[in-house]
Amino acid sequence: MHSKTLVIRTAGTNCDYETVNAFKVCGAEQVDLVHINSLLSKEVNIMNYQIVAIPGGFSYGDDVSAGKILANEIKYKLYDALGKYIAAKRLIIGICNGFQVLVRTGLLPGFEGVDELEFTTLAHNVSGKFEARWLHLRTEDSKCIFTRKNKPVIYLPIAHGEGNFVTLNKKVLDKIKANKQIVFRYCDRKGKVISFPENPNGSQEAIAGICNPDGNILGLMPHPERYMTRYNHPRWTREDLPEEGDGVFIFRNAVEFAKKYL
Amino acid sequence: MKYFKTIQILKADDKKLTEISRSGLLSLNLAEMKVVQAYFKKKKRNPTDVELETIAQTWSEHCKHKSFGAKVTYNGKVMNNLIKETIFKVTQELDRDWCVSVFKDNAGIIKFDNKNCIAFKVETHNHPSAIEPYGGAGTGIGGVIRDIMGVGLGAKPVLNTDVFCFGPLDTPYEKLVEGTLHPKRVFKGVVSGVRDYGNRMGIPTANGAVIFEEGYSCNPLVYCGTVGILPVDKCFKSVKPGDIILSIGGKTGRDGIHGATFSSIALDKDTEVSAVQIGNPIVEKKALDVQLKARDLKLYRAVTDCGAGGYSSAVGEMGEETGAKVFLERIPLKYDGLSPWEIWVSEAQERMVFAVPIDKLNQFLKLCVSENVEATIIGEFTNTKKLELFYGKVKVCDIDMSFVHGGGPKFELEATWNLKHNEEPANLPSGNLGASLKNILADPSVASKEWIIRQYDHEVQGGSIIKPLQGCVNDGPGDACVTRPDLTSKKGVAVGNGINPRYGMIDPYWMAAGNIDEALRNIVAVGADIDKIAILDNFCWGNPQKPDEMGGLTRACIACYDIAKEYGTPFISGKDSLNNEYMDSATGRRIAIPGTLLISSISVLEDFRKTCSMDLKKDGNLIYVIGETFNEVGGSIYYKTLGSIGNSVPKVDAKTGKKIFKAVNAGIKSGAIVSCHDCSEGGIGAAAAEMAFAGGLGAAIGLANVPGAENISRDDLVLFSESHTRFLVEVEHASAGKFEEIFKGLKVARIGKVTKEEKLVVDGVKGGRVVNESIGALKEAWQAPLRNP
């Protein structure tokens, strides 16, 4: 069983270095950083990997809309390979811009594997501006493999201008809930869910991350790769904190699962 | 079709020469035009427009730093080369073994560890930001990032720092000078421009400062700095004849034509926006990704960026020792219609130029194709020592490299300096100082910059250790930032800055001295060792042809030598932007900025965990003040709130200062100091308030024990004096002995303690309560002014 990890980059990707680092720190047996063109040209085969990560950044400048161009490349030029990959229930994580990509490919919420329709979207923050700050997240009861072992409340930084999670209609929201696809909600220190304006972007029901119905694909706006050690925490100089950061769990869960089952 | 114009200079008289320079926006003075004339007389022909433009860009103040290299007569004393006898001299005399490359490349380089080095560069983009704030600031940060990409064989950018100077945001519209933008518009445009470029490049912006002064209303200052990391064996470049000149990245357009020459003269209401470049960060990010791959595959021998002067400067610098041939028609354009000279000097963004050995060319080109990066062979380096440019088969430029780079006449400048006497405040407030303290905290230069900081991604790349905002709810003002450029190393990098134009309004010597001290104490406060700090100088001044402007500049340079030498901190890179003046057409008045010097500091920390933040940690802990307080309120924020400058400018005693910095470093490393904040604007008062509200705790301090207070009669002067090399620190009871041992023989005093009650309480020199404020009220005073500007 393997935990080979593929981190995909393209023009404007910029959280690739720390995402590669996170998987390495968490014991992935091999981490390859690969340009999307190498996948499109079939020089690299996605089926050689058990974990795929789409890191944060501004893919193609987020022109058209955040993540849209990369999403279309993946959806329309990589369809067959991707279909095989998700049929094998292998893992995908999309962080920040990567989450936007997953939503726009239809891999999330992924009711039909790869949805034809964009059932959900990440709209501009209600505040109208890019914002970087640390926030608490409540781990919801979900099928998500990336949070199989996790603390009930974690603390991670966000940095985005388009993170306002919106569903197409109430039916979609109900379905996501019924399927236990909500993975993280923005909350306060004690785990109480916060609504706007405390919720950083105005997301529906304070949703910060969702998975697909099988739980093998996760998308989230916060950046777990930026909190790998206690020294990343904004208050490490004043608080008692464990040596490992809260971001570690997410990557370790993926690596351990892959090593065991994939 | 003719591809060039011939400029008739051979027979031109002085008047005509001056007219040619003026109408062509060449920014060359008569002496320079005469040297050009003499050169072409020898060649027995008139120059082409391409040749004249090449010379003008290369000789521009912006590229050549003529005033800094000038022979200066300062109050009767002759200095043959101002910069060589001051700033360069510090570095030469100190001769630090951890300085790898200084002053000769696009950035300074210092050692990081056995595998990597660190590069640092700070630039200004003032003129463009004045007329087109968003684009000007964005391309400012874009440009300094390219400097880091163009240092050695290329470094990976890991940190940005931004320092801005604006006019007051509440300037009434009727007070605006014709043709200038309102400071608020400039402020918002600049902040957004830096945000959109820096964030898209994926570089954390974790350090900075913003100053508001009336003197910047017509000419805002935008300083952008970038730190990069590069392998130890990639710090130097070379060019060999026969190497291919390869350009990658952006296309060339008409944007940014004459940027170098336009930034070398004063602005006025008719200045054209076409001198400002148009940026596209994603094109630059793509170029960066490809470049780092090519670097590690050893596909090129040299690289530099197209900055001021465009290809003219980039190819000109790279080929200085060899010679170069460029075919201008090959250069990809954004649109048709550019003349050869425009292609050659355009400062269009996101272009990097490489010297590629012919046997590596195919591999490099393939790599570019694989990542959708445009790459073009534009020529080759030769062994002719000439700059030869062609458009098709037509030769449009044929001049000697030695003339382009060394042919300009040396400047001779007069510098005079006389100390002025400024008005002292008429009435100093008496009694309770709570209101004065709140006024200081609410001054826009001091007030919280959270609105800006949160728009900048300061966590990307995952190395953020000491952040710009600190404390129990992540909103207190940090002194400096610490980051990990390599996530596999225990080492960190600390970056800080010092800038205070108000001191310069009294005496630029003490301004420069104070800015160095501030830049150093900021990073000493987060754990830097004074023996391992490198600094950068960035001068922004008015017209150097005016003896009093040049006098101030010269004094500042002399201070840079005196103070940096004593502290043992070498300059590794620097830049100057002169002629920051505005011609008010209504009154004929030239409005100059206050002479401004930004000192940026950088240090490699042996262990990123041995650092310190500024927020108070625990009630009951002791508070000490380190360093002596003098009656030094000239140029202070306290006087600013009273509408004065004053005269008692803070001075620097670097000899004592060095001992203090050593001791603070030992205190932090040993863990005896649990929080540390330097005393800058607002003195002990502002520092204590900031530490308290950042920590969500109170503090009770007394001024009676403050070293030096015995010589100052007034409580307000003790509390708000801005004497340098001082810190407030928090020490646990159990470490008090250890702490006092470290500071034995230095001016240090225990002045109070951390309290649970959320109040700042200050007792005066002779007893009696002078401040009694809730930390909530102090924090509100500090946060309100720029909460939603």
mmCIF file with all atom_site columns, N, CA and C in Angstrom, chain B residues 13-65:
data_model
loop_
_atom_site.group_PDB
_atom_site.id
_atom_site.type_symbol
_atom_site.label_atom_id
_atom_site.label_alt_id
_atom_site.label_comp_id
_atom_site.label_asym_id
_atom_site.label_entity_id
_atom_site.label_seq_id
_atom_site.pdbx_PDB_ins_code
_atom_site.Cartn_x
_atom_site.Cartn_y
_atom_site.Cartn_z
_atom_site.occupancy
_atom_site.B_iso_or_equiv
_atom_site.pdbx_formal_charge
_atom_site.auth_seq_id
_atom_site.auth_comp_id
_atom_site.auth_asym_id
_atom_site.auth_atom_id
_atom_site.pdbx_PDB_model_num
ATOM 1   N N  . ASP B 1 13 ? 24.668 74.430 -30.584 1.00 0.00 ? 13 ASP B N  1
ATOM 2   C CA . ASP B 1 13 ? 25.295 75.242 -29.542 1.00 0.00 ? 13 ASP B CA 1
ATOM 3   C C  . ASP B 1 13 ? 24.694 74.853 -28.188 1.00 0.00 ? 13 ASP B C  1
ATOM 4   N N  . ASP B 1 14 ? 25.171 75.499 -27.124 1.00 0.00 ? 14 ASP B N  1
ATOM 5   C CA . ASP B 1 14 ? 24.720 75.128 -25.773 1.00 0.00 ? 14 ASP B CA 1
ATOM 6   C C  . ASP B 1 14 ? 23.203 75.176 -25.643 1.00 0.00 ? 14 ASP B C  1
ATOM 7   N N  . LYS B 1 15 ? 22.629 76.220 -26.184 1.00 0.00 ? 15 LYS B N  1
ATOM 8   C CA . LYS B 1 15 ? 21.185 76.400 -26.055 1.00 0.00 ? 15 LYS B CA 1
ATOM 9   C C  . LYS B 1 15 ? 20.451 75.251 -26.740 1.00 0.00 ? 15 LYS B C  1
ATOM 10  N N  . LYS B 1 16 ? 20.936 74.909 -27.913 1.00 0.00 ? 16 LYS B N  1
ATOM 11  C CA . LYS B 1 16 ? 20.303 73.847 -28.691 1.00 0.00 ? 16 LYS B CA 1
ATOM 12  C C  . LYS B 1 16 ? 20.477 72.486 -27.981 1.00 0.00 ? 16 LYS B C  1
ATOM 13  N N  . LEU B 1 17 ? 21.654 72.275 -27.421 1.00 0.00 ? 17 LEU B N  1
ATOM 14  C CA . LEU B 1 17 ? 21.902 71.005 -26.707 1.00 0.00 ? 17 LEU B CA 1
ATOM 15  C C  . LEU B 1 17 ? 20.933 70.856 -25.543 1.00 0.00 ? 17 LEU B C  1
ATOM 16  N N  . THR B 1 18 ? 20.780 71.942 -24.788 1.00 0.00 ? 18 THR B N  1
ATOM 17  C CA . THR B 1 18 ? 19.858 71.912 -23.652 1.00 0.00 ? 18 THR B CA 1
ATOM 18  C C  . THR B 1 18 ? 18.445 71.627 -24.134 1.00 0.00 ? 18 THR B C  1
ATOM 19  N N  . GLU B 1 19 ? 18.101 72.233 -25.272 1.00 0.00 ? 19 GLU B N  1
ATOM 20  C CA . GLU B 1 19 ? 16.754 72.058 -25.823 1.00 0.00 ? 19 GLU B CA 1
ATOM 21  C C  . GLU B 1 19 ? 16.533 70.606 -26.273 1.00 0.00 ? 19 GLU B C  1
ATOM 22  N N  . ILE B 1 20 ? 17.551 70.010 -26.873 1.00 0.00 ? 20 ILE B N  1
ATOM 23  C CA . ILE B 1 20 ? 17.435 68.602 -27.306 1.00 0.00 ? 20 ILE B CA 1
ATOM 24  C C  . ILE B 1 20 ? 17.181 67.700 -26.109 1.00 0.00 ? 20 ILE B C  1
ATOM 25  N N  . SER B 1 21 ? 17.895 67.947 -25.028 1.00 0.00 ? 21 SER B N  1
ATOM 26  C CA . SER B 1 21 ? 17.738 67.130 -23.830 1.00 0.00 ? 21 SER B CA 1
ATOM 27  C C  . SER B 1 21 ? 16.349 67.315 -23.235 1.00 0.00 ? 21 SER B C  1
ATOM 28  N N  . ARG B 1 22 ? 15.931 68.591 -23.156 1.00 0.00 ? 22 ARG B N  1
ATOM 29  C CA . ARG B 1 22 ? 14.649 68.877 -22.511 1.00 0.00 ? 22 ARG B CA 1
ATOM 30  C C  . ARG B 1 22 ? 13.490 68.290 -23.320 1.00 0.00 ? 22 ARG B C  1
ATOM 31  N N  . SER B 1 23 ? 13.480 68.578 -24.634 1.00 0.00 ? 23 SER B N  1
ATOM 32  C CA . SER B 1 23 ? 12.324 68.159 -25.437 1.00 0.00 ? 23 SER B CA 1
ATOM 33  C C  . SER B 1 23 ? 12.287 66.639 -25.592 1.00 0.00 ? 23 SER B C  1
ATOM 34  N N  . GLY B 1 24 ? 13.431 65.995 -25.512 1.00 0.00 ? 24 GLY B N  1
ATOM 35  C CA . GLY B 1 24 ? 13.448 64.543 -25.647 1.00 0.00 ? 24 GLY B CA 1
ATOM 36  C C  . GLY B 1 24 ? 13.274 63.827 -24.316 1.00 0.00 ? 24 GLY B C  1
ATOM 37  N N  . LEU B 1 25 ? 13.015 64.551 -23.239 1.00 0.00 ? 25 LEU B N  1
ATOM 38  C CA . LEU B 1 25 ? 12.916 64.014 -21.877 1.00 0.00 ? 25 LEU B CA 1
ATOM 39  C C  . LEU B 1 25 ? 14.135 63.147 -21.565 1.00 0.00 ? 25 LEU B C  1
ATOM 40  N N  . LEU B 1 26 ? 15.316 63.650 -21.914 1.00 0.00 ? 26 LEU B N  1
ATOM 41  C CA . LEU B 1 26 ? 16.531 62.868 -21.709 1.00 0.00 ? 26 LEU B CA 1
ATOM 42  C C  . LEU B 1 26 ? 17.115 63.075 -20.317 1.00 0.00 ? 26 LEU B C  1
ATOM 43  N N  . SER B 1 27 ? 16.750 64.185 -19.671 1.00 0.00 ? 27 SER B N  1
ATOM 44  C CA . SER B 1 27 ? 17.258 64.490 -18.327 1.00 0.00 ? 27 SER B CA 1
ATOM 45  C C  . SER B 1 27 ? 18.787 64.547 -18.275 1.00 0.00 ? 27 SER B C  1
ATOM 46  N N  . LEU B 1 28 ? 19.415 64.923 -19.386 1.00 0.00 ? 28 LEU B N  1
ATOM 47  C CA . LEU B 1 28 ? 20.874 65.091 -19.356 1.00 0.00 ? 28 LEU B CA 1
ATOM 48  C C  . LEU B 1 28 ? 21.159 66.587 -19.236 1.00 0.00 ? 28 LEU B C  1
ATOM 49  N N  . ASN B 1 29 ? 22.145 66.942 -18.423 1.00 0.00 ? 29 ASN B N  1
ATOM 50  C CA . ASN B 1 29 ? 22.452 68.362 -18.298 1.00 0.00 ? 29 ASN B CA 1
ATOM 51  C C  . ASN B 1 29 ? 23.443 68.776 -19.393 1.00 0.00 ? 29 ASN B C  1
ATOM 52  N N  . LEU B 1 30 ? 23.745 70.059 -19.420 1.00 0.00 ? 30 LEU B N  1
ATOM 53  C CA . LEU B 1 30 ? 24.561 70.577 -20.508 1.00 0.00 ? 30 LEU B CA 1
ATOM 54  C C  . LEU B 1 30 ? 25.943 69.915 -20.562 1.00 0.00 ? 30 LEU B C  1
ATOM 55  N N  . ALA B 1 31 ? 26.555 69.743 -19.383 1.00 0.00 ? 31 ALA B N  1
ATOM 56  C CA . ALA B 1 31 ? 27.884 69.131 -19.346 1.00 0.00 ? 31 ALA B CA 1
ATOM 57  C C  . ALA B 1 31 ? 27.835 67.732 -19.963 1.00 0.00 ? 31 ALA B C  1
ATOM 58  N N  . GLU B 1 32 ? 26.773 67.002 -19.643 1.00 0.00 ? 32 GLU B N  1
ATOM 59  C CA . GLU B 1 32 ? 26.645 65.647 -20.184 1.00 0.00 ? 32 GLU B CA 1
ATOM 60  C C  . GLU B 1 32 ? 26.390 65.686 -21.690 1.00 0.00 ? 32 GLU B C  1
ATOM 61  N N  . MET B 1 33 ? 25.540 66.606 -22.115 1.00 0.00 ? 33 MET B N  1
ATOM 62  C CA . MET B 1 33 ? 25.258 66.726 -23.549 1.00 0.00 ? 33 MET B CA 1
ATOM 63  C C  . MET B 1 33 ? 26.542 67.056 -24.320 1.00 0.00 ? 33 MET B C  1
ATOM 64  N N  . LYS B 1 34 ? 27.392 67.847 -23.698 1.00 0.00 ? 34 LYS B N  1
ATOM 65  C CA . LYS B 1 34 ? 28.645 68.216 -24.376 1.00 0.00 ? 34 LYS B CA 1
ATOM 66  C C  . LYS B 1 34 ? 29.578 67.016 -24.517 1.00 0.00 ? 34 LYS B C  1
ATOM 67  N N  . VAL B 1 35 ? 29.597 66.190 -23.507 1.00 0.00 ? 35 VAL B N  1
ATOM 68  C CA . VAL B 1 35 ? 30.415 64.969 -23.588 1.00 0.00 ? 35 VAL B CA 1
ATOM 69  C C  . VAL B 1 35 ? 29.884 64.062 -24.698 1.00 0.00 ? 35 VAL B C  1
ATOM 70  N N  . VAL B 1 36 ? 28.558 63.975 -24.793 1.00 0.00 ? 36 VAL B N  1
ATOM 71  C CA . VAL B 1 36 ? 27.947 63.167 -25.852 1.00 0.00 ? 36 VAL B CA 1
ATOM 72  C C  . VAL B 1 36 ? 28.324 63.745 -27.221 1.00 0.00 ? 36 VAL B C  1
ATOM 73  N N  . GLN B 1 37 ? 28.243 65.074 -27.304 1.00 0.00 ? 37 GLN B N  1
ATOM 74  C CA . GLN B 1 37 ? 28.579 65.753 -28.561 1.00 0.00 ? 37 GLN B CA 1
ATOM 75  C C  . GLN B 1 37 ? 30.037 65.447 -28.969 1.00 0.00 ? 37 GLN B C  1
ATOM 76  N N  . ALA B 1 38 ? 30.915 65.528 -27.986 1.00 0.00 ? 38 ALA B N  1
ATOM 77  C CA . ALA B 1 38 ? 32.336 65.295 -28.259 1.00 0.00 ? 38 ALA B CA 1
ATOM 78  C C  . ALA B 1 38 ? 32.564 63.862 -28.749 1.00 0.00 ? 38 ALA B C  1
ATOM 79  N N  . TYR B 1 39 ? 31.846 62.922 -28.119 1.00 0.00 ? 39 TYR B N  1
ATOM 80  C CA . TYR B 1 39 ? 31.984 61.515 -28.505 1.00 0.00 ? 39 TYR B CA 1
ATOM 81  C C  . TYR B 1 39 ? 31.592 61.312 -29.970 1.00 0.00 ? 39 TYR B C  1
ATOM 82  N N  . PHE B 1 40 ? 30.468 61.907 -30.344 1.00 0.00 ? 40 PHE B N  1
ATOM 83  C CA . PHE B 1 40 ? 30.019 61.707 -31.723 1.00 0.00 ? 40 PHE B CA 1
ATOM 84  C C  . PHE B 1 40 ? 30.834 62.538 -32.713 1.00 0.00 ? 40 PHE B C  1
ATOM 85  N N  . LYS B 1 41 ? 31.433 63.632 -32.253 1.00 0.00 ? 41 LYS B N  1
ATOM 86  C CA . LYS B 1 41 ? 32.337 64.383 -33.125 1.00 0.00 ? 41 LYS B CA 1
ATOM 87  C C  . LYS B 1 41 ? 33.496 63.488 -33.544 1.00 0.00 ? 41 LYS B C  1
ATOM 88  N N  . LYS B 1 42 ? 33.982 62.715 -32.550 1.00 0.00 ? 42 LYS B N  1
ATOM 89  C CA . LYS B 1 42 ? 35.077 61.793 -32.847 1.00 0.00 ? 42 LYS B CA 1
ATOM 90  C C  . LYS B 1 42 ? 34.630 60.725 -33.837 1.00 0.00 ? 42 LYS B C  1
ATOM 91  N N  . LYS B 1 43 ? 33.382 60.308 -33.699 1.00 0.00 ? 43 LYS B N  1
ATOM 92  C CA . LYS B 1 43 ? 32.844 59.295 -34.617 1.00 0.00 ? 43 LYS B CA 1
ATOM 93  C C  . LYS B 1 43 ? 32.458 59.901 -35.965 1.00 0.00 ? 43 LYS B C  1
ATOM 94  N N  . LYS B 1 44 ? 32.501 61.217 -36.032 1.00 0.00 ? 44 LYS B N  1
ATOM 95  C CA . LYS B 1 44 ? 32.200 61.958 -37.255 1.00 0.00 ? 44 LYS B CA 1
ATOM 96  C C  . LYS B 1 44 ? 30.784 61.711 -37.776 1.00 0.00 ? 44 LYS B C  1
ATOM 97  N N  . ARG B 1 45 ? 29.862 61.575 -36.863 1.00 0.00 ? 45 ARG B N  1
ATOM 98  C CA . ARG B 1 45 ? 28.461 61.464 -37.298 1.00 0.00 ? 45 ARG B CA 1
ATOM 99  C C  . ARG B 1 45 ? 27.537 61.859 -36.149 1.00 0.00 ? 45 ARG B C  1
ATOM 100 N N  . ASN B 1 46 ? 26.296 62.145 -36.511 1.00 0.00 ? 46 ASN B N  1
ATOM 101 C CA . ASN B 1 46 ? 25.296 62.441 -35.488 1.00 0.00 ? 46 ASN B CA 1
ATOM 102 C C  . ASN B 1 46 ? 24.757 61.148 -34.890 1.00 0.00 ? 46 ASN B C  1
ATOM 103 N N  . PRO B 1 47 ? 24.309 61.204 -33.645 1.00 0.00 ? 47 PRO B N  1
ATOM 104 C CA . PRO B 1 47 ? 23.747 59.988 -33.050 1.00 0.00 ? 47 PRO B CA 1
ATOM 105 C C  . PRO B 1 47 ? 22.333 59.702 -33.558 1.00 0.00 ? 47 PRO B C  1
ATOM 106 N N  . THR B 1 48 ? 21.943 58.425 -33.465 1.00 0.00 ? 48 THR B N  1
ATOM 107 C CA . THR B 1 48 ? 20.545 58.081 -33.734 1.00 0.00 ? 48 THR B CA 1
ATOM 108 C C  . THR B 1 48 ? 19.756 58.295 -32.442 1.00 0.00 ? 48 THR B C  1
ATOM 109 N N  . ASP B 1 49 ? 18.433 58.306 -32.581 1.00 0.00 ? 49 ASP B N  1
ATOM 110 C CA . ASP B 1 49 ? 17.593 58.433 -31.381 1.00 0.00 ? 49 ASP B CA 1
ATOM 111 C C  . ASP B 1 49 ? 17.834 57.258 -30.433 1.00 0.00 ? 49 ASP B C  1
ATOM 112 N N  . VAL B 1 50 ? 18.094 56.073 -30.999 1.00 0.00 ? 50 VAL B N  1
ATOM 113 C CA . VAL B 1 50 ? 18.314 54.894 -30.158 1.00 0.00 ? 50 VAL B CA 1
ATOM 114 C C  . VAL B 1 50 ? 19.570 55.096 -29.304 1.00 0.00 ? 50 VAL B C  1
ATOM 115 N N  . GLU B 1 51 ? 20.604 55.627 -29.926 1.00 0.00 ? 51 GLU B N  1
ATOM 116 C CA . GLU B 1 51 ? 21.860 55.825 -29.198 1.00 0.00 ? 51 GLU B CA 1
ATOM 117 C C  . GLU B 1 51 ? 21.713 56.860 -28.084 1.00 0.00 ? 51 GLU B C  1
ATOM 118 N N  . LEU B 1 52 ? 21.054 57.956 -28.442 1.00 0.00 ? 52 LEU B N  1
ATOM 119 C CA . LEU B 1 52 ? 20.895 59.026 -27.465 1.00 0.00 ? 52 LEU B CA 1
ATOM 120 C C  . LEU B 1 52 ? 20.043 58.556 -26.279 1.00 0.00 ? 52 LEU B C  1
ATOM 121 N N  . GLU B 1 53 ? 18.995 57.794 -26.579 1.00 0.00 ? 53 GLU B N  1
ATOM 122 C CA . GLU B 1 53 ? 18.124 57.268 -25.521 1.00 0.00 ? 53 GLU B CA 1
ATOM 123 C C  . GLU B 1 53 ? 18.891 56.287 -24.631 1.00 0.00 ? 53 GLU B C  1
ATOM 124 N N  . THR B 1 54 ? 19.717 55.461 -25.254 1.00 0.00 ? 54 THR B N  1
ATOM 125 C CA . THR B 1 54 ? 20.489 54.492 -24.474 1.00 0.00 ? 54 THR B CA 1
ATOM 126 C C  . THR B 1 54 ? 21.379 55.221 -23.475 1.00 0.00 ? 54 THR B C  1
ATOM 127 N N  . ILE B 1 55 ? 22.040 56.260 -23.967 1.00 0.00 ? 55 ILE B N  1
ATOM 128 C CA . ILE B 1 55 ? 22.930 57.023 -23.087 1.00 0.00 ? 55 ILE B CA 1
ATOM 129 C C  . ILE B 1 55 ? 22.129 57.701 -21.978 1.00 0.00 ? 55 ILE B C  1
ATOM 130 N N  . ALA B 1 56 ? 20.984 58.284 -22.350 1.00 0.00 ? 56 ALA B N  1
ATOM 131 C CA . ALA B 1 56 ? 20.172 59.001 -21.351 1.00 0.00 ? 56 ALA B CA 1
ATOM 132 C C  . ALA B 1 56 ? 19.684 58.072 -20.264 1.00 0.00 ? 56 ALA B C  1
ATOM 133 N N  . GLN B 1 57 ? 19.225 56.878 -20.635 1.00 0.00 ? 57 GLN B N  1
ATOM 134 C CA . GLN B 1 57 ? 18.718 55.944 -19.623 1.00 0.00 ? 57 GLN B CA 1
ATOM 135 C C  . GLN B 1 57 ? 19.855 55.484 -18.713 1.00 0.00 ? 57 GLN B C  1
ATOM 136 N N  . THR B 1 58 ? 20.992 55.149 -19.345 1.00 0.00 ? 58 THR B N  1
ATOM 137 C CA . THR B 1 58 ? 22.093 54.617 -18.546 1.00 0.00 ? 58 THR B CA 1
ATOM 138 C C  . THR B 1 58 ? 22.669 55.680 -17.622 1.00 0.00 ? 58 THR B C  1
ATOM 139 N N  . TRP B 1 59 ? 22.665 56.929 -18.100 1.00 0.00 ? 59 TRP B N  1
ATOM 140 C CA . TRP B 1 59 ? 23.235 57.999 -17.288 1.00 0.00 ? 59 TRP B CA 1
ATOM 141 C C  . TRP B 1 59 ? 22.210 58.666 -16.372 1.00 0.00 ? 59 TRP B C  1
ATOM 142 N N  . SER B 1 60 ? 20.978 58.184 -16.379 1.00 0.00 ? 60 SER B N  1
ATOM 143 C CA . SER B 1 60 ? 19.952 58.856 -15.575 1.00 0.00 ? 60 SER B CA 1
ATOM 144 C C  . SER B 1 60 ? 20.306 58.756 -14.099 1.00 0.00 ? 60 SER B C  1
ATOM 145 N N  . GLU B 1 61 ? 19.848 59.745 -13.357 1.00 0.00 ? 61 GLU B N  1
ATOM 146 C CA . GLU B 1 61 ? 20.051 59.749 -11.902 1.00 0.00 ? 61 GLU B CA 1
ATOM 147 C C  . GLU B 1 61 ? 19.552 58.430 -11.321 1.00 0.00 ? 61 GLU B C  1
ATOM 148 N N  . HIS B 1 62 ? 18.419 57.970 -11.876 1.00 0.00 ? 62 HIS B N  1
ATOM 149 C CA . HIS B 1 62 ? 17.790 56.751 -11.372 1.00 0.00 ? 62 HIS B CA 1
ATOM 150 C C  . HIS B 1 62 ? 18.732 55.542 -11.495 1.00 0.00 ? 62 HIS B C  1
ATOM 151 N N  . CYS B 1 63 ? 19.435 55.444 -12.624 1.00 0.00 ? 63 CYS B N  1
ATOM 152 C CA . CYS B 1 63 ? 20.273 54.259 -12.851 1.00 0.00 ? 63 CYS B CA 1
ATOM 153 C C  . CYS B 1 63 ? 21.698 54.465 -12.366 1.00 0.00 ? 63 CYS B C  1
ATOM 154 N N  . LYS B 1 64 ? 22.165 55.691 -12.416 1.00 0.00 ? 64 LYS B N  1
ATOM 155 C CA . LYS B 1 64 ? 23.595 55.928 -12.243 1.00 0.00 ? 64 LYS B CA 1
ATOM 156 C C  . LYS B 1 64 ? 23.957 56.489 -10.874 1.00 0.00 ? 64 LYS B C  1
ATOM 157 N N  . HIS B 1 65 ? 22.980 57.059 -10.199 1.00 0.00 ? 65 HIS B N  1
ATOM 158 C CA . HIS B 1 65 ? 23.236 57.635 -8.868  1.00 0.00 ? 65 HIS B CA 1
ATOM 159 C C  . HIS B 1 65 ? 24.382 58.644 -8.916  1.00 0.00 ? 65 HIS B C  1
#
